[in-house]
Coordinates of N, CA and C in Angstrom, one line a residue:
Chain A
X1 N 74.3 95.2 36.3 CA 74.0 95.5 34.9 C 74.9 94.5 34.1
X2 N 74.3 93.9 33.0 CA 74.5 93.2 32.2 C 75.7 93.8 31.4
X3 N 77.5 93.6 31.1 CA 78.1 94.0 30.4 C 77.7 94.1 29.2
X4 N 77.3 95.0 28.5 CA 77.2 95.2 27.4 C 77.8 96.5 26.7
X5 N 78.6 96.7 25.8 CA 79.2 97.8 25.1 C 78.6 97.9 23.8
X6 N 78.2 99.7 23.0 CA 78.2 99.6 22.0 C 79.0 100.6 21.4
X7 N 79.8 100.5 20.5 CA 80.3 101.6 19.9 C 80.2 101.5 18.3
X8 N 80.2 103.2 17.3 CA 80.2 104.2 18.5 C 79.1 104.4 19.2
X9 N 79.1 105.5 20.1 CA 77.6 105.9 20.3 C 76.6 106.8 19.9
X10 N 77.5 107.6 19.1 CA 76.5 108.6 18.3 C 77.5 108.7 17.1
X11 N 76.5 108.3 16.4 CA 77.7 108.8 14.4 C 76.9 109.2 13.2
X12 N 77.4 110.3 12.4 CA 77.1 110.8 11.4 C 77.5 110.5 10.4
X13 N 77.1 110.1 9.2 CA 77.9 109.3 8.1 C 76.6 110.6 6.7
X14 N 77.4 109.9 5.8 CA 76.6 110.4 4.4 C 76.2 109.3 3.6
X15 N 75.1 109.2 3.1 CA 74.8 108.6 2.2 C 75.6 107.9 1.5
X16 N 75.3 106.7 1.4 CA 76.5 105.6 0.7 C 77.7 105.6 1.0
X17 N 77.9 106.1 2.1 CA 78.9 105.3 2.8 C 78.8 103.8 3.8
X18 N 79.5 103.2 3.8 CA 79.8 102.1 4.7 C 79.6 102.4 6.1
X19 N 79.2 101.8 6.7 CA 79.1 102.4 8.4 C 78.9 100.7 8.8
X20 N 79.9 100.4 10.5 CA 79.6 99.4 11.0 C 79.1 99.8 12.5
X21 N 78.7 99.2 13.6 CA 78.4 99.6 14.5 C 78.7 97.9 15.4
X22 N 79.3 98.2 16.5 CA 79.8 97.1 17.2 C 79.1 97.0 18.4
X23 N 78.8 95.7 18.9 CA 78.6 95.2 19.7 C 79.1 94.3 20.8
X24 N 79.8 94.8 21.5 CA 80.4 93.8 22.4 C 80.1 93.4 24.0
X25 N 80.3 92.1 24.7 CA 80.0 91.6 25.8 C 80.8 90.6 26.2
X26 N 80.4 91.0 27.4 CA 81.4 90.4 28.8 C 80.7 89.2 29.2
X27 N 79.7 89.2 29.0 CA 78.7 88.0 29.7 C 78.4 86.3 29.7
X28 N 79.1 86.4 28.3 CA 79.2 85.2 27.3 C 78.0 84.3 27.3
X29 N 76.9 85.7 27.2 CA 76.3 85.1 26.3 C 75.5 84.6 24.7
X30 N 74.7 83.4 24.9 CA 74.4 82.7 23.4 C 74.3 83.4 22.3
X31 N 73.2 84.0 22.7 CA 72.4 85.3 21.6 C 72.2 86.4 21.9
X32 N 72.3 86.9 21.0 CA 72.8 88.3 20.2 C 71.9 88.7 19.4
X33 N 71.3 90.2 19.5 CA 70.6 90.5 18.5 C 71.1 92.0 18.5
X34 N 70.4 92.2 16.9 CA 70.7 93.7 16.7 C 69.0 94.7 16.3
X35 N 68.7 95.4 16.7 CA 67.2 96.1 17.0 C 67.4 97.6 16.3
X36 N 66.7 97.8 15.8 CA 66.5 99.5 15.6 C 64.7 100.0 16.0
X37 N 65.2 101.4 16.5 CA 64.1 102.0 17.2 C 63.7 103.0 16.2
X38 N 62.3 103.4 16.0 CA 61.9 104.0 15.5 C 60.8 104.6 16.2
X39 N 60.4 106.1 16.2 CA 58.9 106.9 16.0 C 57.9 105.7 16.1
X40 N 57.1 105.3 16.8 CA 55.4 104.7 16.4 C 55.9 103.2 15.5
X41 N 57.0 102.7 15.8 CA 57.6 101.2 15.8 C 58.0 100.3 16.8
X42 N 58.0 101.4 17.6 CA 59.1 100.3 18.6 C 60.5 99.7 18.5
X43 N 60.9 98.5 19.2 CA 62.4 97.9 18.1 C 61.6 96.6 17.1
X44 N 62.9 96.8 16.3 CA 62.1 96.2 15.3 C 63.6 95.3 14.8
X45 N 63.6 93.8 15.2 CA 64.5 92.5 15.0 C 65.0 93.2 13.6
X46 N 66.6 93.2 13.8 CA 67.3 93.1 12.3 C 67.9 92.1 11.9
X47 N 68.6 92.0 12.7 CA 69.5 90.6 12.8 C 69.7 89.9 13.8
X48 N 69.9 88.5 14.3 CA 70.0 87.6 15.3 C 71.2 86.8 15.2
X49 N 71.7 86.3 16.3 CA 73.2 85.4 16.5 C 72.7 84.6 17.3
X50 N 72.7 83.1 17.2 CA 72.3 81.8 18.0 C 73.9 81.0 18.4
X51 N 74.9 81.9 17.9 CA 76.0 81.2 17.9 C 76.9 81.8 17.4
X52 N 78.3 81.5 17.6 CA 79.5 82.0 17.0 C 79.5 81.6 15.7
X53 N 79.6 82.7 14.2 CA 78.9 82.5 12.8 C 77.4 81.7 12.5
X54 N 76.9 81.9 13.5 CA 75.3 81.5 13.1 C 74.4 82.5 13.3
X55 N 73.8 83.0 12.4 CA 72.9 84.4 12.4 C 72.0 84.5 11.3
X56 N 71.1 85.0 11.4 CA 69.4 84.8 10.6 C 69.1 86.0 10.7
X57 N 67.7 86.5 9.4 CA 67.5 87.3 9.5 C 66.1 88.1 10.2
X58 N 66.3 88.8 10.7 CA 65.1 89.8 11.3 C 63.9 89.8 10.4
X59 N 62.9 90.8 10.8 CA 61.9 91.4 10.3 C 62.2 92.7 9.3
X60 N 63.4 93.2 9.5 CA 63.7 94.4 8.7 C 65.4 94.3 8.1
X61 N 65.8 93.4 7.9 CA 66.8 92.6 7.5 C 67.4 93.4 5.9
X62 N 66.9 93.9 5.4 CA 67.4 94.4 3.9 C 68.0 95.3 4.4
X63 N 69.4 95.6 3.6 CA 70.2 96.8 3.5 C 71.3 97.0 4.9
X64 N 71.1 95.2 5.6 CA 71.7 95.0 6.4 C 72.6 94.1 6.5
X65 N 73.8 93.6 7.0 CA 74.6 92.8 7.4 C 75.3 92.6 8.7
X66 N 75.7 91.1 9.3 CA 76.0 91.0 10.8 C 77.0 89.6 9.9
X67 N 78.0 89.8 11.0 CA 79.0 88.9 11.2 C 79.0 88.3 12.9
X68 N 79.3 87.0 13.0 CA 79.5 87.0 14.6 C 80.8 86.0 14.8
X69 N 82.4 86.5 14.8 CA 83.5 85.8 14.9 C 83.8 85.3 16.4
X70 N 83.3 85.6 17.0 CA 83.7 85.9 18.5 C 82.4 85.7 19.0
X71 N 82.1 85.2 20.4 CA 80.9 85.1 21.3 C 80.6 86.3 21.2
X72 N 81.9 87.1 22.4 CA 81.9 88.6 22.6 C 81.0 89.4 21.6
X73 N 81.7 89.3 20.1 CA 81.2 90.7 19.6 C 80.2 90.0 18.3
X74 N 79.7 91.2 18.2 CA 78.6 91.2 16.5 C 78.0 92.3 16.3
X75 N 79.1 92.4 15.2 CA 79.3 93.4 14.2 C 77.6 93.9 13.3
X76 N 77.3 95.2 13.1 CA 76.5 95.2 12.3 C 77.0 96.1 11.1
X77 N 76.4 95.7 9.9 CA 77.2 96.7 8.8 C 75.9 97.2 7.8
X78 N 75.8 98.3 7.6 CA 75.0 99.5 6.7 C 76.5 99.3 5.5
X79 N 76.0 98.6 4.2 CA 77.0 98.5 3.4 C 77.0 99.7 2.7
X80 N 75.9 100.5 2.6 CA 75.6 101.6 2.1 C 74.7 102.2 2.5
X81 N 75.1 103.1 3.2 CA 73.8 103.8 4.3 C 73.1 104.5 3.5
X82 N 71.6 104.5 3.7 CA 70.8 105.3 3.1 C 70.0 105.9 4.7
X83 N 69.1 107.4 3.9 CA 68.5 108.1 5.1 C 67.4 107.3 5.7
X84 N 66.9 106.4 5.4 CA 65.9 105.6 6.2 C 66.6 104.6 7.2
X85 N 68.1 104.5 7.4 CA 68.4 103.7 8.1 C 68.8 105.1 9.2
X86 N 68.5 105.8 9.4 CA 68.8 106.7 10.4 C 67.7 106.3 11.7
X87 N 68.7 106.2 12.5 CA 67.9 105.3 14.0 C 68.3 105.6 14.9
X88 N 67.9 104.6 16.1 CA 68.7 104.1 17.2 C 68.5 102.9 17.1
X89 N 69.9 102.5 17.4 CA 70.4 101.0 17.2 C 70.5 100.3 18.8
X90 N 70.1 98.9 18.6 CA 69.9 98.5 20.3 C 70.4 97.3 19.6
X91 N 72.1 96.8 20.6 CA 72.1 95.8 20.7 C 71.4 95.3 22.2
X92 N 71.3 93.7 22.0 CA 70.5 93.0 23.1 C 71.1 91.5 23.4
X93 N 71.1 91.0 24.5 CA 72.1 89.5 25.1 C 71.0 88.4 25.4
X94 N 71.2 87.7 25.0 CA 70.4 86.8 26.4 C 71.2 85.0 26.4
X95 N 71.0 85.0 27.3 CA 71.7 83.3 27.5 C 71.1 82.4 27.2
X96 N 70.0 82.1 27.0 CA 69.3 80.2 26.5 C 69.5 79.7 27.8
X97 N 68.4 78.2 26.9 CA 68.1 77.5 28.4 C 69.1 77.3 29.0
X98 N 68.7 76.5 30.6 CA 69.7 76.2 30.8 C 70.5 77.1 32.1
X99 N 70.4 78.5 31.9 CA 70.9 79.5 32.5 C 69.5 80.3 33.2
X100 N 70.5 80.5 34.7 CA 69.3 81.7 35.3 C 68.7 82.6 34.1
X101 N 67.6 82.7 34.3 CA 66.8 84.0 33.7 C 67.1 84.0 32.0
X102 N 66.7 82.4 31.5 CA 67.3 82.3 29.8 C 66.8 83.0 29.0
X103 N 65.7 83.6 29.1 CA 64.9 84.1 28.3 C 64.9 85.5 28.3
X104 N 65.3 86.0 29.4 CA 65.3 87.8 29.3 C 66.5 88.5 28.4
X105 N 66.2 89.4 27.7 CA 67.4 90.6 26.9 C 67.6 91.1 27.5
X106 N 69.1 91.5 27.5 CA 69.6 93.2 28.6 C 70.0 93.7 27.0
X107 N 69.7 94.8 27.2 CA 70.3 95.5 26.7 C 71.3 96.6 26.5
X108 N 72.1 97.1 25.5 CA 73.2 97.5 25.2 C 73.0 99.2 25.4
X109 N 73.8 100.3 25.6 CA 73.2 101.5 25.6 C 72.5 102.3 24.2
X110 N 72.7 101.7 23.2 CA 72.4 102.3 21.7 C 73.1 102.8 21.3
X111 N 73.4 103.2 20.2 CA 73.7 104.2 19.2 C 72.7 105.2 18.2
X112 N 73.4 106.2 18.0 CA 72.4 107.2 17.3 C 72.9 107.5 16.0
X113 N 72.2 106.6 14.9 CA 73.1 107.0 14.0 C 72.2 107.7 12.9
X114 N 72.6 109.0 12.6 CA 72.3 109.6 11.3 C 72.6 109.4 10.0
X115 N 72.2 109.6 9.0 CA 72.7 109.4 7.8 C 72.2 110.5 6.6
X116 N 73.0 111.3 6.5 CA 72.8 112.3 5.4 C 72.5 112.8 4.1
Chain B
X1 N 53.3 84.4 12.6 CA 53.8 85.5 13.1 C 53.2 85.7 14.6
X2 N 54.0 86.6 15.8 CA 53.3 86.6 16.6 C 53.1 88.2 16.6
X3 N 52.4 88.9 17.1 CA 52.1 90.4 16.8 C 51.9 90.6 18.8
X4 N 52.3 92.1 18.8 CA 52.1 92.5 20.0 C 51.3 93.9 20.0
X5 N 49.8 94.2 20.1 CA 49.6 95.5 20.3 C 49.7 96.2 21.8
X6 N 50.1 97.6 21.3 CA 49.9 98.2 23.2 C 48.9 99.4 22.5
X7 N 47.9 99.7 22.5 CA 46.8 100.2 22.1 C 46.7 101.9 22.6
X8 N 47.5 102.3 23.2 CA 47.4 103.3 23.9 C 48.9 104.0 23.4
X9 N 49.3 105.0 23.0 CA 50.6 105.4 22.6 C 50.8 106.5 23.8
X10 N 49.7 107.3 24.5 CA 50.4 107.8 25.3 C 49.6 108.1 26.9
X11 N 49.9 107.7 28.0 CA 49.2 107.9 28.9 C 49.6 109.0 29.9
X12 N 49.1 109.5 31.4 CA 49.3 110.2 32.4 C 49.2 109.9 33.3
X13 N 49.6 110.1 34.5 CA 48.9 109.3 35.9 C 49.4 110.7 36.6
X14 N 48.5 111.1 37.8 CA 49.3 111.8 38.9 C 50.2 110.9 39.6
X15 N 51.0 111.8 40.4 CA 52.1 110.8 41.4 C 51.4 110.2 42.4
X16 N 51.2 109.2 42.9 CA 51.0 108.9 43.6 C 49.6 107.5 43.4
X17 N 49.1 107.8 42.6 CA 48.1 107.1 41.8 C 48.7 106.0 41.0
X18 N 47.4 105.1 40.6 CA 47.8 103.7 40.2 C 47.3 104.2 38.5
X19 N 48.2 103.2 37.5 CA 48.0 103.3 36.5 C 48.0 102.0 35.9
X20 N 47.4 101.5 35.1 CA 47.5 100.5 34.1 C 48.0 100.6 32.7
X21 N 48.6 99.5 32.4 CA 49.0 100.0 31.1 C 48.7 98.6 30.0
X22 N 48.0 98.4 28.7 CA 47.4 97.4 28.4 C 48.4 97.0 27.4
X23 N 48.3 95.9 27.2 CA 49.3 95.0 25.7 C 48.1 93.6 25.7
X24 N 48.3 93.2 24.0 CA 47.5 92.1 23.8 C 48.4 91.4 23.0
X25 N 48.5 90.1 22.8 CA 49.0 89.4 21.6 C 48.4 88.1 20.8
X26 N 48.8 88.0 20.0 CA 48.6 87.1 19.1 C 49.5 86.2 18.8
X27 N 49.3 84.8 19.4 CA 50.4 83.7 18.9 C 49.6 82.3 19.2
X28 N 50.1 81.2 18.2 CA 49.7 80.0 18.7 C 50.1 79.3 19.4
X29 N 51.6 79.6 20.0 CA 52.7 79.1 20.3 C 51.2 78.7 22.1
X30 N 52.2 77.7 22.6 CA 51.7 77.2 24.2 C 52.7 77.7 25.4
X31 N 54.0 77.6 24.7 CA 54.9 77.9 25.7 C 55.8 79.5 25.2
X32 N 55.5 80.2 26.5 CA 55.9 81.4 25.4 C 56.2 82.6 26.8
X33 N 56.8 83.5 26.8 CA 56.9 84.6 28.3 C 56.7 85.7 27.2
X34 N 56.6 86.6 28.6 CA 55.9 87.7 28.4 C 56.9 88.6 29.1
X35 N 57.1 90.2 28.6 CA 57.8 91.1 29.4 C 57.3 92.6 29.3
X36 N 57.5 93.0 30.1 CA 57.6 95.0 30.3 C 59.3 95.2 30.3
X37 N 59.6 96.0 29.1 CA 60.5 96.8 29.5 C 60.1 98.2 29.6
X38 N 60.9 98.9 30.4 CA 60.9 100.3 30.3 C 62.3 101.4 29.8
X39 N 61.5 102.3 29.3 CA 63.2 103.2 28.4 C 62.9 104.4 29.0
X40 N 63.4 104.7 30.0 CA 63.4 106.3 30.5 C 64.2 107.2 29.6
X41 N 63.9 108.3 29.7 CA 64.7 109.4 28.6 C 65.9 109.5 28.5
X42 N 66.6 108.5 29.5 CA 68.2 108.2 29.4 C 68.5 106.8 27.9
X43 N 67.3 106.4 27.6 CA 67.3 105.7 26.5 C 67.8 103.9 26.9
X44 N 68.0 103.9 28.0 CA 68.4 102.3 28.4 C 67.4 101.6 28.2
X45 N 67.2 100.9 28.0 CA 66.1 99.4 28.4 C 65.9 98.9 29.2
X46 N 65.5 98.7 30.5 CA 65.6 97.8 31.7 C 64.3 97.2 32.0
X47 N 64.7 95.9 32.2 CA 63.4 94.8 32.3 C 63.0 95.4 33.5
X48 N 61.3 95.1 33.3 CA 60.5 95.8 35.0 C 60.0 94.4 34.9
X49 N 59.6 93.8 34.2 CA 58.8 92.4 34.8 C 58.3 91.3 33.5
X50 N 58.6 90.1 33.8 CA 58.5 88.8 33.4 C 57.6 88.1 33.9
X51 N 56.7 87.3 32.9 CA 55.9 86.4 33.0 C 55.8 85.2 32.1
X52 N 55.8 83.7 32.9 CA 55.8 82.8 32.3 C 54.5 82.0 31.7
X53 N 54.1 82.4 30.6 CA 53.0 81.5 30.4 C 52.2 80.6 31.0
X54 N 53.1 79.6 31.4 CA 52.9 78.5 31.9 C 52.3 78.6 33.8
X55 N 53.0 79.8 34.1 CA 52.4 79.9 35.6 C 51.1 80.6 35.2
X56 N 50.2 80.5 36.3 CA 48.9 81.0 36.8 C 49.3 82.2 37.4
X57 N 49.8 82.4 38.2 CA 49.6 83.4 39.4 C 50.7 84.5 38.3
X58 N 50.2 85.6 38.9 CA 50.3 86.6 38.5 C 51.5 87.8 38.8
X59 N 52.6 88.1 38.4 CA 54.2 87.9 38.6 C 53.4 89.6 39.0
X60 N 54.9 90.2 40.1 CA 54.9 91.1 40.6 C 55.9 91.1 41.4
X61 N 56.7 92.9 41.1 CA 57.9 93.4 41.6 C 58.1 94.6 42.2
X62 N 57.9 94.4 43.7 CA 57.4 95.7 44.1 C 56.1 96.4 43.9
X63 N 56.1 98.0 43.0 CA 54.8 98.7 42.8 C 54.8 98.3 41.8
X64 N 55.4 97.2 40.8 CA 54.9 96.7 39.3 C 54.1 95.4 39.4
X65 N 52.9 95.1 39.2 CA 52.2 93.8 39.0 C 51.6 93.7 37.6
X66 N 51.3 92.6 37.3 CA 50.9 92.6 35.8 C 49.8 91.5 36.0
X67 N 48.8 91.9 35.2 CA 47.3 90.9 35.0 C 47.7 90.2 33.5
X68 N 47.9 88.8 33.9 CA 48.0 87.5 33.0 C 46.8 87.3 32.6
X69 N 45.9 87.2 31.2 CA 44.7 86.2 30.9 C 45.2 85.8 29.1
X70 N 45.8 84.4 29.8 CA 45.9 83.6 28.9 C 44.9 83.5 27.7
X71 N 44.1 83.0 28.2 CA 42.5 83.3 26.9 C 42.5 83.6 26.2
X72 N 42.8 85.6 27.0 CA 42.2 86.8 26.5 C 43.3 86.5 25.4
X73 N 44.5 86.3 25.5 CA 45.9 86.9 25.4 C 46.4 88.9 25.7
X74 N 46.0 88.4 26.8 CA 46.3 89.9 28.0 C 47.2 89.8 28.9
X75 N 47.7 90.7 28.4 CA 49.3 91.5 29.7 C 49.2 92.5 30.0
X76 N 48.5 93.1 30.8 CA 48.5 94.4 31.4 C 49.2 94.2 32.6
X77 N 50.2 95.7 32.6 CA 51.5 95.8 33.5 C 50.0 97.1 34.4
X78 N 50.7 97.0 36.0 CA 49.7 98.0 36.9 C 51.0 98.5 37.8
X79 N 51.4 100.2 37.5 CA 52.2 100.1 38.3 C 51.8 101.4 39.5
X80 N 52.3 100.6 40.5 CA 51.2 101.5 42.0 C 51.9 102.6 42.6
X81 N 51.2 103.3 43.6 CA 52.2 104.5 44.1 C 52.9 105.2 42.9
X82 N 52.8 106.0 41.9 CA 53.7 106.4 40.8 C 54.1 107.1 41.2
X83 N 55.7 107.2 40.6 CA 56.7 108.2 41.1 C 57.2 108.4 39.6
X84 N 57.8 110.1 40.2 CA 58.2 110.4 39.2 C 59.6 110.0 38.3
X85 N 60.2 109.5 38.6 CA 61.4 108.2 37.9 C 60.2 107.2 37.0
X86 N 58.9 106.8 36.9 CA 58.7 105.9 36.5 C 57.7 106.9 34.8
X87 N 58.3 108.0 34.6 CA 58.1 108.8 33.8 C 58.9 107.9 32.3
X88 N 58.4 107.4 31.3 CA 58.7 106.3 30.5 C 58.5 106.0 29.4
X89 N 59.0 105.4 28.3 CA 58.5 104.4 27.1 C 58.3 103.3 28.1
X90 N 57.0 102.4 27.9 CA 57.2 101.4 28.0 C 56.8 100.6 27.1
X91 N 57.7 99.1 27.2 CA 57.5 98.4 26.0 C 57.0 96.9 26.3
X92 N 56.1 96.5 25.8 CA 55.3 94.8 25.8 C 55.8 93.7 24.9
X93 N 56.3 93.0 25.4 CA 57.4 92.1 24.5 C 57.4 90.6 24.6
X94 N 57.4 90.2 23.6 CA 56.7 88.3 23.6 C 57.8 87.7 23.2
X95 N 58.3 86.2 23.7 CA 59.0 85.7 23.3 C 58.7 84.3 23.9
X96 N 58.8 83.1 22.0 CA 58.4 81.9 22.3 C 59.6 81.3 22.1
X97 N 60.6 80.4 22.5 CA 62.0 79.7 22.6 C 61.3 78.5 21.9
X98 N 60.3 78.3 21.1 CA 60.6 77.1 20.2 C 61.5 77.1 18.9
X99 N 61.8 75.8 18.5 CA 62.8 76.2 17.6 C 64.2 76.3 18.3
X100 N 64.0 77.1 19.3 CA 65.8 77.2 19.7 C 66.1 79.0 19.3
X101 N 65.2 79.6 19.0 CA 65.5 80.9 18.2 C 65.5 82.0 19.0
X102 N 64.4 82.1 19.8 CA 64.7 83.0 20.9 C 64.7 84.4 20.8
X103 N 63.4 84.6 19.4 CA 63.0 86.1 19.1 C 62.4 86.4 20.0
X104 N 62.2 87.9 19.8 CA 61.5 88.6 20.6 C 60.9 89.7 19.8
X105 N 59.4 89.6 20.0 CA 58.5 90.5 19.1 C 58.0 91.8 20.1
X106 N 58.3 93.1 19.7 CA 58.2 94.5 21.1 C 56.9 94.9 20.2
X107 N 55.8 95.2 21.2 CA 54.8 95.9 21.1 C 55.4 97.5 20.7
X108 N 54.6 98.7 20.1 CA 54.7 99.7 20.0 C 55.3 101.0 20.4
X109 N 55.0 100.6 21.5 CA 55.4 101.0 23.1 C 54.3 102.2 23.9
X110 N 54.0 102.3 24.9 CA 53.0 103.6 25.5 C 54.2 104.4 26.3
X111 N 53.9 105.9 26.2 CA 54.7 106.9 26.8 C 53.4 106.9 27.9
X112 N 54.7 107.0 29.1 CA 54.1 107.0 30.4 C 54.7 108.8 30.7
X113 N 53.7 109.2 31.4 CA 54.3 110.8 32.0 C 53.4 110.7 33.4
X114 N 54.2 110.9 34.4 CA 53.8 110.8 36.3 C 53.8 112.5 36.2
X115 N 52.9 112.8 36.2 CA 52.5 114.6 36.7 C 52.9 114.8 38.7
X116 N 53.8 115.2 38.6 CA 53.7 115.8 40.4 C 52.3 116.4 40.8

């Protein structure tokens, strides 16, 4: 299995509060993405990492923010959580060309985050 | 944009019996793969099978085989002998590496349930 950590794993927050959710890996690899799962959506791209501080936005990108200082980790931040960001959060890896199997995601275990 | 339908939100198969499961997509892209993940109720993601555009023949892993028609733009995952472990979300997922970007667009997903 692909090292991947997420923490936390389940968290409850309130409305307009700050909430981050971390992503970290052993694998070193390229890209980095952050996913949320929904009911009759599927995952749905929020944010992407092509690099150490290089990151673009998803399909559902508003009311969202990612930092990437480190290969290892990338950060995602709810600057102000509202109840529609209540999910599950999937980070996901993959290595680029170049490398066995460049194109496939592993993914991270999720998190469950509520918002009140 | 590339779009992925999986047309079916929820299927059944007895154990032991063969099931198909359909996904279509939409892209102009030429060079582009194709995946099945699956999310059992433990909520992980694990890739069941990859396909390269660019091959003909038709990728297959064990009791999972998938029907490629380029044309159609069809990915139907067939997975045989069903056991009950393969009780599931599954998810249809496209990804074109031009650009260097290395999204990945997830179909809806179909709930799989293996009846003993």
């Amino acid at each position: 299995d692909a090292g991947i950590t997420q923490s936390p794993r389940h968290k409850v927050t309130e409305t307009g509060t700050p909430v981050t959710l971390r992503c970290h890996q052993t694998e070193n690899h390229r890209y980095m993405y952050w996913y949320r799962q929904d009911p009759g959506h599927g995952l749905r791209l929020i944010h992407y990492s092509y690099g150490v501080k290089d990151t673009d936005k998803g399909e559902v990108s508003d009311g969202y923010s990612v930092s990437r200082s480190k290969t290892e980790d990338f950060l995602l931040t709810l600057e102000s959580a509202t109840s529609s960001q209540t999910s599950v959060y999937f980070c996901a890896i993959s290595s680029g060309a170049g490398f066995q199997n460049p194109y496939e995601q592993y993914f991270g275990p999720g998190t469950r985050l509520t918002v009140t | 944009a590339q779009t992925v339908t999986q047309s079916q939100p929820e299927m059944s198969v007895q154990e032991a019996e063969t099931v198909t499961l359909s996904c279509t997509y939409d892209t102009s892209e030429n060079n582009y793969y194709l995946f099945w993940y699956k999310q059992p109720p433990s909520r992980q993601m694990i890739l069941v099978i990859r396909q390269e555009a660019y091959k003909q023949q038709n990728a297959t892993e064990n009791r999972f085989s998938v029907n490629f028609q380029k044309a159609a733009k069809s990915f139907s995952l067939k997975i045989s002998d069903s056991q009950l472990g393969d009780t599931a979300m599954y998810f249809c997922a496209f990804m074109s590496p031009s650009g260097g970007y290395q999204k990945v667009t997830f179909g809806t997903g179909t709930k799989l349930q293996v009846i003993p």
